[in-house]
PDB file of C-alpha atoms in Angstrom:
ATOM      1  CA  MET W   1     -15.704 -32.380  17.653  1.00 50.00           C
ATOM      2  CA  SER W   2     -18.843 -32.112  15.364  1.00 49.00           C
ATOM      3  CA  ALA W   3     -21.141 -29.027  15.583  1.00 46.00           C
ATOM      4  CA  ALA W   4     -23.832 -31.180  17.204  1.00 49.00           C
ATOM      5  CA  ASP W   5     -21.650 -31.985  19.984  1.00 51.00           C
ATOM      6  CA  ARG W   6     -20.226 -28.757  20.644  1.00 49.00           C
ATOM      7  CA  PRO W   7     -21.689 -27.154  24.278  1.00 52.00           C
ATOM      8  CA  PRO W   8     -24.172 -24.216  23.514  1.00 53.00           C
ATOM      9  CA  LEU W   9     -22.600 -20.800  23.216  1.00 50.00           C
ATOM     10  CA  ASN W  10     -22.449 -19.156  26.882  1.00 56.00           C
ATOM     11  CA  PRO W  11     -23.448 -15.383  25.945  1.00 52.00           C
ATOM     12  CA  ARG W  12     -22.291 -14.279  29.219  1.00 54.00           C
ATOM     13  CA  ALA W  13     -18.814 -15.970  28.842  1.00 51.00           C
ATOM     14  CA  ARG W  14     -18.867 -14.521  25.321  1.00 52.00           C
ATOM     15  CA  LEU W  15     -19.431 -11.009  26.584  1.00 47.00           C
ATOM     16  CA  VAL W  16     -16.420 -11.465  29.043  1.00 46.00           C
ATOM     17  CA  SER W  17     -14.241 -12.688  26.304  1.00 49.00           C
ATOM     18  CA  LEU W  18     -14.907  -9.867  24.165  1.00 48.00           C
ATOM     19  CA  ARG W  19     -14.274  -7.400  27.028  1.00 46.00           C
ATOM     20  CA  SER W  20     -10.983  -8.821  27.558  1.00 47.00           C
ATOM     21  CA  ARG W  21      -9.610  -7.825  24.435  1.00 53.00           C
ATOM     22  CA  ALA W  22      -7.218  -4.697  23.985  1.00 50.00           C
ATOM     23  CA  LEU W  23      -9.057  -1.872  23.326  1.00 53.00           C
ATOM     24  CA  SER W  24      -8.142   0.030  20.081  1.00 55.00           C
ATOM     25  CA  PRO W  25      -6.662   3.763  20.671  1.00 55.00           C
ATOM     26  CA  PRO W  26      -9.118   6.524  19.909  1.00 55.00           C
ATOM     27  CA  CYS W  27      -8.520   8.152  16.488  1.00 55.00           C
ATOM     28  CA  VAL W  28      -7.846  11.849  17.392  1.00 55.00           C
ATOM     29  CA  LYS W  29      -7.872  12.843  13.928  1.00 78.00           C
ATOM     30  CA  ASN W  30      -7.359  11.180  10.404  1.00 83.00           C
ATOM     31  CA  PRO W  31      -4.639  13.406   8.917  1.00 85.00           C
ATOM     32  CA  PHE W  32      -5.504  12.648   5.351  1.00 85.00           C
ATOM     33  CA  LYS W  33      -9.187  13.859   5.717  1.00 81.00           C
ATOM     34  CA  VAL W  34      -9.180  17.393   4.803  1.00 72.00           C
ATOM     35  CA  GLY W  35     -12.019  19.737   4.701  1.00 63.00           C
ATOM     36  CA  GLU W  36     -14.513  17.633   6.136  1.00 54.00           C
ATOM     37  CA  HIS W  37     -16.397  18.086   9.609  1.00 46.00           C
ATOM     38  CA  GLU W  38     -17.582  14.836  10.893  1.00 48.00           C
ATOM     39  CA  GLU W  39     -17.895  14.190  14.430  1.00 46.00           C
ATOM     40  CA  CYS W  40     -14.939  12.417  15.529  1.00 46.00           C
ATOM     41  CA  LEU W  41     -13.016  11.741  18.935  1.00 44.00           C
ATOM     42  CA  ILE W  42     -10.974  14.724  19.634  1.00 41.00           C
ATOM     43  CA  GLU W  43      -8.599  15.677  22.246  1.00 42.00           C
ATOM     44  CA  GLY W  44     -10.292  16.503  25.519  1.00 39.00           C
ATOM     45  CA  LYS W  45     -13.570  14.924  24.177  1.00 45.00           C
ATOM     46  CA  VAL W  46     -12.717  11.445  24.539  1.00 42.00           C
ATOM     47  CA  HIS W  47     -14.921   8.980  26.830  1.00 43.00           C
ATOM     48  CA  PRO W  48     -12.886   8.483  29.925  1.00 41.00           C
ATOM     49  CA  LYS W  49     -12.787   4.822  29.375  1.00 40.00           C
ATOM     50  CA  GLN W  50     -11.247   5.245  26.079  1.00 40.00           C
ATOM     51  CA  ALA W  51      -8.878   8.450  26.976  1.00 39.00           C
ATOM     52  CA  GLN W  52      -5.711   6.090  26.986  1.00 43.00           C
ATOM     53  CA  TYR W  53      -4.821   3.160  25.017  1.00 44.00           C
ATOM     54  CA  ARG W  54      -4.805   0.052  27.291  1.00 44.00           C
ATOM     55  CA  PRO W  55      -3.560  -3.400  26.649  1.00 47.00           C
ATOM     56  CA  ALA W  56      -5.965  -6.123  28.333  1.00 42.00           C
ATOM     57  CA  VAL W  57      -4.907  -7.608  31.474  1.00 38.00           C
ATOM     58  CA  GLY W  58      -5.533 -10.535  33.641  1.00 38.00           C
ATOM     59  CA  ALA W  59      -6.879 -13.640  31.967  1.00 41.00           C
ATOM     60  CA  LYS W  60      -6.052 -14.756  28.397  1.00 54.00           C
ATOM     61  CA  CYS W  61      -6.954 -12.508  25.626  1.00 63.00           C
ATOM     62  CA  ALA W  62      -9.755 -13.563  23.172  1.00 82.00           C
ATOM     63  CA  SER W  63      -7.943 -13.281  19.689  1.00 94.00           C
ATOM     64  CA  ARG W  64     -10.459 -11.794  17.128  1.00 96.00           C
ATOM     65  CA  TYR W  65      -7.903 -13.041  14.335  1.00 97.00           C
ATOM     66  CA  ARG W  66      -8.199 -16.516  15.585  1.00 96.00           C
ATOM     67  CA  GLU W  67     -12.206 -16.239  16.160  1.00 96.00           C
ATOM     68  CA  GLU W  68     -12.923 -14.516  12.731  1.00 97.00           C
ATOM     69  CA  PHE W  69     -10.372 -15.995  10.424  1.00 98.00           C
ATOM     70  CA  HIS W  70      -8.935 -19.328   9.446  1.00 98.00           C
ATOM     71  CA  GLU W  71      -5.195 -19.083   8.654  1.00 98.00           C
ATOM     72  CA  ILE W  72      -4.030 -20.717   5.552  1.00 98.00           C
ATOM     73  CA  GLU W  73      -0.510 -19.890   4.868  1.00 98.00           C
ATOM     74  CA  GLU W  74       2.039 -16.906   4.903  1.00 97.00           C
ATOM     75  CA  ILE W  75       2.189 -15.239   1.565  1.00 95.00           C
ATOM     76  CA  GLY W  76       4.301 -12.166   2.271  1.00 93.00           C
ATOM     77  CA  ARG W  77       6.599 -10.722   4.514  1.00 92.00           C
ATOM     78  CA  GLY W  78       8.246  -7.104   4.741  1.00 87.00           C
ATOM     79  CA  ASN W  79      10.482  -5.150   6.997  1.00 86.00           C
ATOM     80  CA  PHE W  80       7.554  -4.283   9.297  1.00 90.00           C
ATOM     81  CA  SER W  81       4.679  -6.844   8.832  1.00 95.00           C
ATOM     82  CA  THR W  82       3.746 -10.172   7.699  1.00 97.00           C
ATOM     83  CA  VAL W  83       0.978 -11.074   5.102  1.00 98.00           C
ATOM     84  CA  PHE W  84      -1.182 -14.096   5.582  1.00 98.00           C
ATOM     85  CA  LYS W  85      -3.819 -15.798   3.349  1.00 98.00           C
ATOM     86  CA  VAL W  86      -6.988 -16.333   5.334  1.00 98.00           C
ATOM     87  CA  LEU W  87     -10.375 -17.564   5.110  1.00 98.00           C
ATOM     88  CA  LYS W  88     -13.134 -15.365   6.917  1.00 97.00           C
ATOM     89  CA  ARG W  89     -15.395 -17.916   8.739  1.00 97.00           C
ATOM     90  CA  LEU W  90     -18.367 -15.751   8.662  1.00 96.00           C
ATOM     91  CA  ASP W  91     -18.739 -15.302   4.865  1.00 96.00           C
ATOM     92  CA  GLY W  92     -16.441 -18.200   3.403  1.00 96.00           C
ATOM     93  CA  CYS W  93     -14.537 -15.566   1.731  1.00 97.00           C
ATOM     94  CA  LEU W  94     -10.414 -15.312   1.272  1.00 98.00           C
ATOM     95  CA  TYR W  95      -8.873 -12.194   2.152  1.00 98.00           C
ATOM     96  CA  ALA W  96      -5.211 -11.101   3.124  1.00 99.00           C
ATOM     97  CA  VAL W  97      -4.407 -10.056   6.499  1.00 99.00           C
ATOM     98  CA  LYS W  98      -1.337  -7.904   7.348  1.00 98.00           C
ATOM     99  CA  ARG W  99       0.148  -8.378  10.935  1.00 98.00           C
ATOM    100  CA  SER W 100       2.594  -6.147  12.194  1.00 96.00           C
ATOM    101  CA  HIS W 101       5.855  -7.710  13.342  1.00 94.00           C
ATOM    102  CA  ASN W 102       6.721  -5.711  16.768  1.00 91.00           C
ATOM    103  CA  GLN W 103       4.296  -5.026  19.398  1.00 93.00           C
ATOM    104  CA  LEU W 104       3.321  -1.189  19.075  1.00 92.00           C
ATOM    105  CA  LEU W 105       3.503  -0.101  22.808  1.00 90.00           C
ATOM    106  CA  GLN W 106       4.134   3.595  22.063  1.00 89.00           C
ATOM    107  CA  ASP W 107       1.534   6.136  20.784  1.00 86.00           C
ATOM    108  CA  SER W 108       4.163   7.378  18.162  1.00 85.00           C
ATOM    109  CA  GLU W 109       4.622   3.617  16.794  1.00 89.00           C
ATOM    110  CA  ARG W 110       0.784   3.055  16.904  1.00 90.00           C
ATOM    111  CA  ARG W 111       0.179   6.508  14.969  1.00 88.00           C
ATOM    112  CA  GLN W 112       2.955   5.572  12.345  1.00 88.00           C
ATOM    113  CA  ALA W 113       1.501   2.207  11.997  1.00 89.00           C
ATOM    114  CA  LEU W 114      -2.080   3.777  11.218  1.00 93.00           C
ATOM    115  CA  THR W 115      -0.631   5.504   8.263  1.00 92.00           C
ATOM    116  CA  GLU W 116      -1.927   3.009   5.745  1.00 94.00           C
ATOM    117  CA  VAL W 117      -5.313   2.432   7.468  1.00 96.00           C
ATOM    118  CA  GLN W 118      -6.002   6.015   7.540  1.00 96.00           C
ATOM    119  CA  ALA W 119      -5.016   6.599   3.888  1.00 96.00           C
ATOM    120  CA  LEU W 120      -6.773   3.629   2.469  1.00 96.00           C
ATOM    121  CA  ALA W 121     -10.015   4.672   4.521  1.00 96.00           C
ATOM    122  CA  VAL W 122     -10.112   7.820   2.984  1.00 96.00           C
ATOM    123  CA  LEU W 123      -9.385   6.753  -0.547  1.00 97.00           C
ATOM    124  CA  GLY W 124     -12.340   4.159  -0.420  1.00 94.00           C
ATOM    125  CA  LEU W 125     -12.899   1.859  -3.304  1.00 96.00           C
ATOM    126  CA  HIS W 126     -11.077   2.282  -6.825  1.00 98.00           C
ATOM    127  CA  GLU W 127     -10.272  -0.495  -9.283  1.00 98.00           C
ATOM    128  CA  HIS W 128      -6.463   0.078  -9.205  1.00 98.00           C
ATOM    129  CA  ILE W 129      -6.143   0.494  -5.390  1.00 98.00           C
ATOM    130  CA  VAL W 130      -6.072  -2.703  -3.291  1.00 98.00           C
ATOM    131  CA  ARG W 131      -9.323  -2.810  -1.291  1.00 98.00           C
ATOM    132  CA  TYR W 132      -9.396  -2.136   2.317  1.00 98.00           C
ATOM    133  CA  HIS W 133     -11.785  -3.925   4.639  1.00 98.00           C
ATOM    134  CA  THR W 134     -11.036  -3.122   8.305  1.00 97.00           C
ATOM    135  CA  ALA W 135      -8.284  -3.035  11.027  1.00 97.00           C
ATOM    136  CA  TRP W 136      -7.758  -3.418  14.581  1.00 96.00           C
ATOM    137  CA  PHE W 137      -5.254  -3.719  17.506  1.00 95.00           C
ATOM    138  CA  GLU W 138      -4.713  -7.105  19.056  1.00 96.00           C
ATOM    139  CA  ASN W 139      -1.963  -7.634  21.874  1.00 94.00           C
ATOM    140  CA  ASP W 140      -0.342  -4.355  20.685  1.00 94.00           C
ATOM    141  CA  HIS W 141       0.112  -5.859  17.014  1.00 96.00           C
ATOM    142  CA  LEU W 142      -2.009  -4.075  14.179  1.00 97.00           C
ATOM    143  CA  TYR W 143      -4.053  -6.357  12.060  1.00 98.00           C
ATOM    144  CA  ILE W 144      -4.880  -5.242   8.648  1.00 98.00           C
ATOM    145  CA  GLN W 145      -7.827  -7.136   6.702  1.00 99.00           C
ATOM    146  CA  MET W 146      -7.567  -6.455   2.884  1.00 98.00           C
ATOM    147  CA  GLU W 147      -8.458  -7.880  -0.573  1.00 98.00           C
ATOM    148  CA  LEU W 148      -6.330 -11.023  -1.596  1.00 98.00           C
ATOM    149  CA  CYS W 149      -4.702 -10.351  -4.768  1.00 97.00           C
ATOM    150  CA  ASP W 150      -2.776 -13.108  -6.950  1.00 95.00           C
ATOM    151  CA  GLY W 151       0.817 -11.744  -6.564  1.00 94.00           C
ATOM    152  CA  THR W 152       2.887  -8.633  -7.167  1.00 94.00           C
ATOM    153  CA  LEU W 153       4.415  -7.320 -10.432  1.00 94.00           C
ATOM    154  CA  GLY W 154       7.841  -7.847  -8.721  1.00 90.00           C
ATOM    155  CA  SER W 155       6.913 -11.725  -8.699  1.00 87.00           C
ATOM    156  CA  LYS W 156       5.211 -12.098 -11.990  1.00 78.00           C
ATOM    157  CA  LYS W 157       6.995 -13.928 -14.608  1.00 68.00           C
ATOM    158  CA  LEU W 158       7.238 -11.806 -18.066  1.00 63.00           C
ATOM    159  CA  ASN W 159       8.083 -14.048 -20.813  1.00 57.00           C
ATOM    160  CA  LEU W 160       8.034 -13.130 -24.652  1.00 48.00           C
ATOM    161  CA  MET W 161       9.518  -9.819 -25.180  1.00 50.00           C
ATOM    162  CA  GLY W 162       6.719  -8.442 -27.478  1.00 55.00           C
ATOM    163  CA  THR W 163       4.187  -9.367 -24.860  1.00 73.00           C
ATOM    164  CA  ARG W 164       6.331  -8.180 -22.285  1.00 89.00           C
ATOM    165  CA  GLU W 165       6.130  -4.467 -23.617  1.00 93.00           C
ATOM    166  CA  LYS W 166       2.349  -4.563 -24.142  1.00 92.00           C
ATOM    167  CA  PHE W 167       1.848  -6.062 -20.801  1.00 93.00           C
ATOM    168  CA  LEU W 168       3.994  -3.118 -19.316  1.00 95.00           C
ATOM    169  CA  GLN W 169       2.246  -0.490 -21.407  1.00 96.00           C
ATOM    170  CA  GLU W 170      -0.880  -1.761 -20.042  1.00 96.00           C
ATOM    171  CA  ALA W 171       0.275  -1.977 -16.274  1.00 96.00           C
ATOM    172  CA  LEU W 172       1.376   1.771 -16.634  1.00 97.00           C
ATOM    173  CA  ARG W 173      -1.914   2.780 -17.511  1.00 97.00           C
ATOM    174  CA  GLN W 174      -3.581   0.945 -15.052  1.00 97.00           C
ATOM    175  CA  VAL W 175      -1.465   2.102 -12.377  1.00 98.00           C
ATOM    176  CA  SER W 176      -1.459   5.541 -13.494  1.00 98.00           C
ATOM    177  CA  ASP W 177      -5.119   5.621 -13.353  1.00 98.00           C
ATOM    178  CA  GLY W 178      -4.885   4.421  -9.730  1.00 98.00           C
ATOM    179  CA  LEU W 179      -2.170   7.221  -9.257  1.00 99.00           C
ATOM    180  CA  ALA W 180      -4.158  10.226 -10.555  1.00 98.00           C
ATOM    181  CA  PHE W 181      -7.201   9.031  -8.317  1.00 98.00           C
ATOM    182  CA  ILE W 182      -4.629   9.109  -5.138  1.00 98.00           C
ATOM    183  CA  HIS W 183      -3.384  12.322  -6.059  1.00 98.00           C
ATOM    184  CA  SER W 184      -6.786  13.774  -6.536  1.00 98.00           C
ATOM    185  CA  ARG W 185      -7.240  13.008  -2.927  1.00 97.00           C
ATOM    186  CA  GLY W 186      -4.263  15.023  -1.887  1.00 97.00           C
ATOM    187  CA  ILE W 187      -2.275  11.820  -0.957  1.00 98.00           C
ATOM    188  CA  ALA W 188       1.189  10.879  -2.257  1.00 98.00           C
ATOM    189  CA  HIS W 189       2.077   7.332  -2.169  1.00 98.00           C
ATOM    190  CA  LEU W 190       5.808   7.436  -1.920  1.00 97.00           C
ATOM    191  CA  ASP W 191       6.473   3.933  -2.126  1.00 97.00           C
ATOM    192  CA  ILE W 192       5.830   2.753  -5.516  1.00 98.00           C
ATOM    193  CA  LYS W 193       7.638  -0.315  -6.736  1.00 97.00           C
ATOM    194  CA  PRO W 194       7.127  -3.551  -8.522  1.00 97.00           C
ATOM    195  CA  ALA W 195       6.597  -5.320  -4.956  1.00 95.00           C
ATOM    196  CA  ASN W 196       3.914  -2.671  -4.219  1.00 97.00           C
ATOM    197  CA  ILE W 197       1.867  -3.068  -7.463  1.00 97.00           C
ATOM    198  CA  TYR W 198      -0.531  -5.937  -7.037  1.00 97.00           C
ATOM    199  CA  PHE W 199      -2.653  -7.879  -9.901  1.00 95.00           C
ATOM    200  CA  SER W 200      -5.611  -9.557  -9.408  1.00 94.00           C
ATOM    201  CA  GLY W 201      -7.571 -10.939 -12.621  1.00 91.00           C
ATOM    202  CA  GLY W 202      -5.624  -9.256 -14.733  1.00 89.00           C
ATOM    203  CA  VAL W 203      -6.002  -5.855 -12.796  1.00 97.00           C
ATOM    204  CA  CYS W 204      -3.082  -3.922 -11.521  1.00 97.00           C
ATOM    205  CA  LYS W 205      -3.290  -2.429  -8.102  1.00 98.00           C
ATOM    206  CA  LEU W 206      -1.521  -0.304  -6.042  1.00 98.00           C
ATOM    207  CA  GLY W 207      -0.868  -1.307  -2.556  1.00 97.00           C
ATOM    208  CA  ASP W 208       1.105  -0.731   0.670  1.00 96.00           C
ATOM    209  CA  PHE W 209       0.472   2.708   1.798  1.00 97.00           C
ATOM    210  CA  GLY W 210       2.430   2.547   4.892  1.00 94.00           C
ATOM    211  CA  ARG W 211       4.714   5.555   3.390  1.00 95.00           C
ATOM    212  CA  ALA W 212       1.852   7.658   2.294  1.00 97.00           C
ATOM    213  CA  THR W 213       1.596  11.368   3.230  1.00 96.00           C
ATOM    214  CA  ARG W 214      -0.185  14.430   1.943  1.00 97.00           C
ATOM    215  CA  LEU W 215       0.817  16.375  -1.253  1.00 96.00           C
ATOM    216  CA  ASP W 216       0.547  19.709   0.793  1.00 93.00           C
ATOM    217  CA  GLY W 217       3.506  18.760   2.953  1.00 87.00           C
ATOM    218  CA  SER W 218       1.232  18.715   6.257  1.00 87.00           C
ATOM    219  CA  ILE W 219       2.323  15.200   7.114  1.00 89.00           C
ATOM    220  CA  SER W 220       6.085  14.261   7.732  1.00 88.00           C
ATOM    221  CA  VAL W 221       7.707  12.344   4.953  1.00 91.00           C
ATOM    222  CA  GLU W 222       8.937   9.046   5.523  1.00 89.00           C
ATOM    223  CA  GLU W 223      11.035   8.013   2.411  1.00 85.00           C
ATOM    224  CA  GLY W 224      10.442   4.501   0.934  1.00 89.00           C
ATOM    225  CA  ASP W 225      12.970   2.397  -0.935  1.00 96.00           C
ATOM    226  CA  ALA W 226      15.998   4.384  -2.330  1.00 96.00           C
ATOM    227  CA  ARG W 227      16.166   2.413  -5.571  1.00 98.00           C
ATOM    228  CA  TYR W 228      12.977   4.076  -6.591  1.00 98.00           C
ATOM    229  CA  MET W 229      13.426   7.443  -5.215  1.00 98.00           C
ATOM    230  CA  PRO W 230      14.170  10.675  -7.539  1.00 98.00           C
ATOM    231  CA  LEU W 231      16.914  12.871  -6.644  1.00 97.00           C
ATOM    232  CA  GLU W 232      15.004  15.527  -5.304  1.00 97.00           C
ATOM    233  CA  LEU W 233      13.894  13.181  -2.268  1.00 96.00           C
ATOM    234  CA  ILE W 234      17.357  12.100  -1.744  1.00 95.00           C
ATOM    235  CA  ASN W 235      18.190  15.603  -1.402  1.00 95.00           C
ATOM    236  CA  ASP W 236      15.193  16.228   1.167  1.00 95.00           C
ATOM    237  CA  ASP W 237      13.348  18.410  -1.444  1.00 96.00           C
ATOM    238  CA  TYR W 238       9.763  17.591  -0.619  1.00 96.00           C
ATOM    239  CA  GLY W 239       8.246  20.279  -2.973  1.00 96.00           C
ATOM    240  CA  HIS W 240       7.012  17.987  -5.900  1.00 97.00           C
ATOM    241  CA  LEU W 241       5.916  14.803  -4.237  1.00 98.00           C
ATOM    242  CA  ALA W 242       3.245  13.925  -6.968  1.00 98.00           C
ATOM    243  CA  LYS W 243       6.244  13.741  -9.333  1.00 99.00           C
ATOM    244  CA  ALA W 244       8.334  11.630  -7.045  1.00 98.00           C
ATOM    245  CA  ASP W 245       5.356   9.378  -7.345  1.00 99.00           C
ATOM    246  CA  VAL W 246       5.704   9.352 -11.134  1.00 99.00           C
ATOM    247  CA  PHE W 247       9.429   8.859 -11.056  1.00 99.00           C
ATOM    248  CA  ALA W 248       8.966   5.731  -8.857  1.00 99.00           C
ATOM    249  CA  LEU W 249       6.432   4.323 -11.234  1.00 99.00           C
ATOM    250  CA  GLY W 250       8.579   4.910 -14.213  1.00 99.00           C
ATOM    251  CA  ALA W 251      11.349   3.419 -12.335  1.00 98.00           C
ATOM    252  CA  SER W 252       9.378   0.347 -11.622  1.00 98.00           C
ATOM    253  CA  ILE W 253       8.392  -0.278 -15.101  1.00 97.00           C
ATOM    254  CA  PHE W 254      11.825   0.312 -16.264  1.00 98.00           C
ATOM    255  CA  GLU W 255      13.150  -2.394 -13.931  1.00 96.00           C
ATOM    256  CA  LEU W 256      10.404  -4.851 -15.047  1.00 95.00           C
ATOM    257  CA  ALA W 257      11.699  -4.320 -18.488  1.00 95.00           C
ATOM    258  CA  ARG W 258      15.182  -4.832 -18.064  1.00 93.00           C
ATOM    259  CA  GLY W 259      14.485  -7.946 -15.880  1.00 92.00           C
ATOM    260  CA  SER W 260      16.714  -7.447 -12.974  1.00 93.00           C
ATOM    261  CA  PRO W 261      16.607  -4.945  -9.871  1.00 95.00           C
ATOM    262  CA  LEU W 262      17.676  -1.622  -9.916  1.00 97.00           C
ATOM    263  CA  PRO W 263      20.845  -0.510  -8.090  1.00 97.00           C
ATOM    264  CA  SER W 264      20.664   1.131  -4.614  1.00 95.00           C
ATOM    265  CA  SER W 265      23.886   2.806  -4.954  1.00 95.00           C
ATOM    266  CA  GLY W 266      26.988   3.397  -7.086  1.00 97.00           C
ATOM    267  CA  SER W 267      27.860   5.069 -10.497  1.00 97.00           C
ATOM    268  CA  GLN W 268      24.726   3.542 -12.286  1.00 96.00           C
ATOM    269  CA  PHE W 269      22.478   4.619  -9.227  1.00 98.00           C
ATOM    270  CA  GLN W 270      23.631   7.966 -10.071  1.00 97.00           C
ATOM    271  CA  ALA W 271      23.422   7.921 -13.774  1.00 98.00           C
ATOM    272  CA  ILE W 272      19.728   6.893 -13.764  1.00 98.00           C
ATOM    273  CA  ARG W 273      19.035   9.873 -11.526  1.00 97.00           C
ATOM    274  CA  LYS W 274      20.801  12.273 -14.081  1.00 96.00           C
ATOM    275  CA  GLY W 275      18.553  10.826 -16.743  1.00 96.00           C
ATOM    276  CA  ARG W 276      20.947   8.597 -18.404  1.00 97.00           C
ATOM    277  CA  LEU W 277      19.064   5.367 -18.649  1.00 97.00           C
ATOM    278  CA  PRO W 278      20.812   2.001 -20.133  1.00 96.00           C
ATOM    279  CA  LEU W 279      19.062   0.967 -23.424  1.00 96.00           C
ATOM    280  CA  LEU W 280      16.475  -1.717 -23.227  1.00 96.00           C
ATOM    281  CA  PRO W 281      17.194  -4.255 -25.978  1.00 94.00           C
ATOM    282  CA  GLY W 282      13.945  -5.623 -27.741  1.00 92.00           C
ATOM    283  CA  PHE W 283      11.794  -2.760 -26.633  1.00 95.00           C
ATOM    284  CA  SER W 284      10.449   0.102 -28.873  1.00 96.00           C
ATOM    285  CA  LEU W 285      12.049   3.405 -28.613  1.00 97.00           C
ATOM    286  CA  PRO W 286       8.928   5.112 -28.145  1.00 97.00           C
ATOM    287  CA  PHE W 287       8.400   3.110 -25.133  1.00 97.00           C
ATOM    288  CA  GLN W 288      11.766   4.060 -23.840  1.00 98.00           C
ATOM    289  CA  ASN W 289      11.383   7.624 -24.344  1.00 98.00           C
ATOM    290  CA  LEU W 290       8.330   7.353 -22.398  1.00 98.00           C
ATOM    291  CA  LEU W 291      10.092   5.864 -19.409  1.00 98.00           C
ATOM    292  CA  LYS W 292      12.874   8.525 -19.723  1.00 98.00           C
ATOM    293  CA  ALA W 293      10.228  11.436 -19.477  1.00 98.00           C
ATOM    294  CA  LEU W 294       8.773   9.413 -16.157  1.00 99.00           C
ATOM    295  CA  MET W 295      12.559   9.492 -14.747  1.00 99.00           C
ATOM    296  CA  HIS W 296      13.366  12.937 -15.891  1.00 99.00           C
ATOM    297  CA  PRO W 297      15.848  14.640 -13.676  1.00 98.00           C
ATOM    298  CA  ASN W 298      13.763  17.609 -13.149  1.00 98.00           C
ATOM    299  CA  PRO W 299      10.588  16.903 -11.694  1.00 98.00           C
ATOM    300  CA  VAL W 300       8.592  19.664 -13.321  1.00 98.00           C
ATOM    301  CA  MET W 301       9.222  17.878 -16.743  1.00 98.00           C
ATOM    302  CA  ARG W 302       8.048  14.626 -15.725  1.00 99.00           C
ATOM    303  CA  PRO W 303       4.397  14.107 -16.921  1.00 98.00           C
ATOM    304  CA  SER W 304       1.451  13.830 -14.384  1.00 98.00           C
ATOM    305  CA  PRO W 305      -0.401  10.774 -14.272  1.00 98.00           C
ATOM    306  CA  GLN W 306      -3.398  12.554 -16.109  1.00 97.00           C
ATOM    307  CA  ASP W 307      -0.918  13.375 -18.934  1.00 97.00           C
ATOM    308  CA  LEU W 308       0.379  10.056 -18.982  1.00 96.00           C
ATOM    309  CA  LEU W 309      -2.963   8.619 -19.454  1.00 96.00           C
ATOM    310  CA  LYS W 310      -3.490  10.810 -22.597  1.00 95.00           C
ATOM    311  CA  HIS W 311      -0.159   9.573 -24.277  1.00 95.00           C
ATOM    312  CA  THR W 312      -0.589   7.659 -27.375  1.00 92.00           C
ATOM    313  CA  LEU W 313       1.273   4.633 -26.275  1.00 91.00           C
ATOM    314  CA  ILE W 314      -1.029   4.520 -23.016  1.00 90.00           C
ATOM    315  CA  ARG W 315      -4.180   5.184 -24.932  1.00 83.00           C
ATOM    316  CA  THR W 316      -3.776   2.470 -27.363  1.00 74.00           C
ATOM    317  CA  THR W 317      -2.901  -0.423 -25.148  1.00 69.00           C
ATOM    318  CA  ARG W 318      -5.193  -3.298 -24.519  1.00 53.00           C
ATOM    319  CA  ASN W 319      -5.007  -5.636 -21.445  1.00 43.00           C
ATOM    320  CA  THR W 320      -2.837  -8.468 -22.687  1.00 44.00           C
ATOM    321  CA  ASN W 321      -2.843 -10.737 -19.405  1.00 42.00           C
TER     322      ASN W 321
END
């Protein structure tokens, strides 16, 4: 049916359709916002009609996702969500929309799912962080609209050895810049790995903030992938969360350099956490020593992202994508 043949939009029907959607729960407090006194919905002062999250009942619900976006293809799938490449009907631009696998029926489930949304909203725009646009609940699933990237470092093919080291040095510089910004806002990522480092137009960006927490320990810690976790997190020592991110970044670059996945257990897993890294044939000793510093067994001895940005290898890198 052409646009000319379509019946005129009935504003009243449209209003009823919108009202039939599930209401998003009131945000009692964004735990990543500290020292700000903006008005917000706080417990005991929520409008009566919004006091409790309620799914829509009765007639078939209108879908914001279907109304606003044209789904093109699935581009990613994780333990908790699926990511789709979509075209927004209103502006004609491409985006990524992440949809939770399971319906989030309990308040605790929704609060946990909102961790990524709240962290990204507080961080705002940064060149080396995947851009967040908006989020909503629909039929008890969480949808997050984000910047569409070209892929992740976990999927990128790294070819010639010399080019690989230069590329990884530049990736290390860019992600360190993003990580320094995240830490400056009092946030720890806690799930840095190649699959969560995106690239777009030659620019690396940190994404997937579902495990994010506050550096001051005021939010409970949800541990990420064991392959990139330092020994202190494995031992439930959460006193150096910023340096845990540094270890994970070093482990990610080390994995990309060696060209095969890191172990999740066993003797090699233990050796890496004791600072005994296998040699990387074809890579310079200064580069390998830098990775060893990032993955030092003692978190105090690891450089901060700011220190890393001042390192000779990092300062002299150029984008080789």
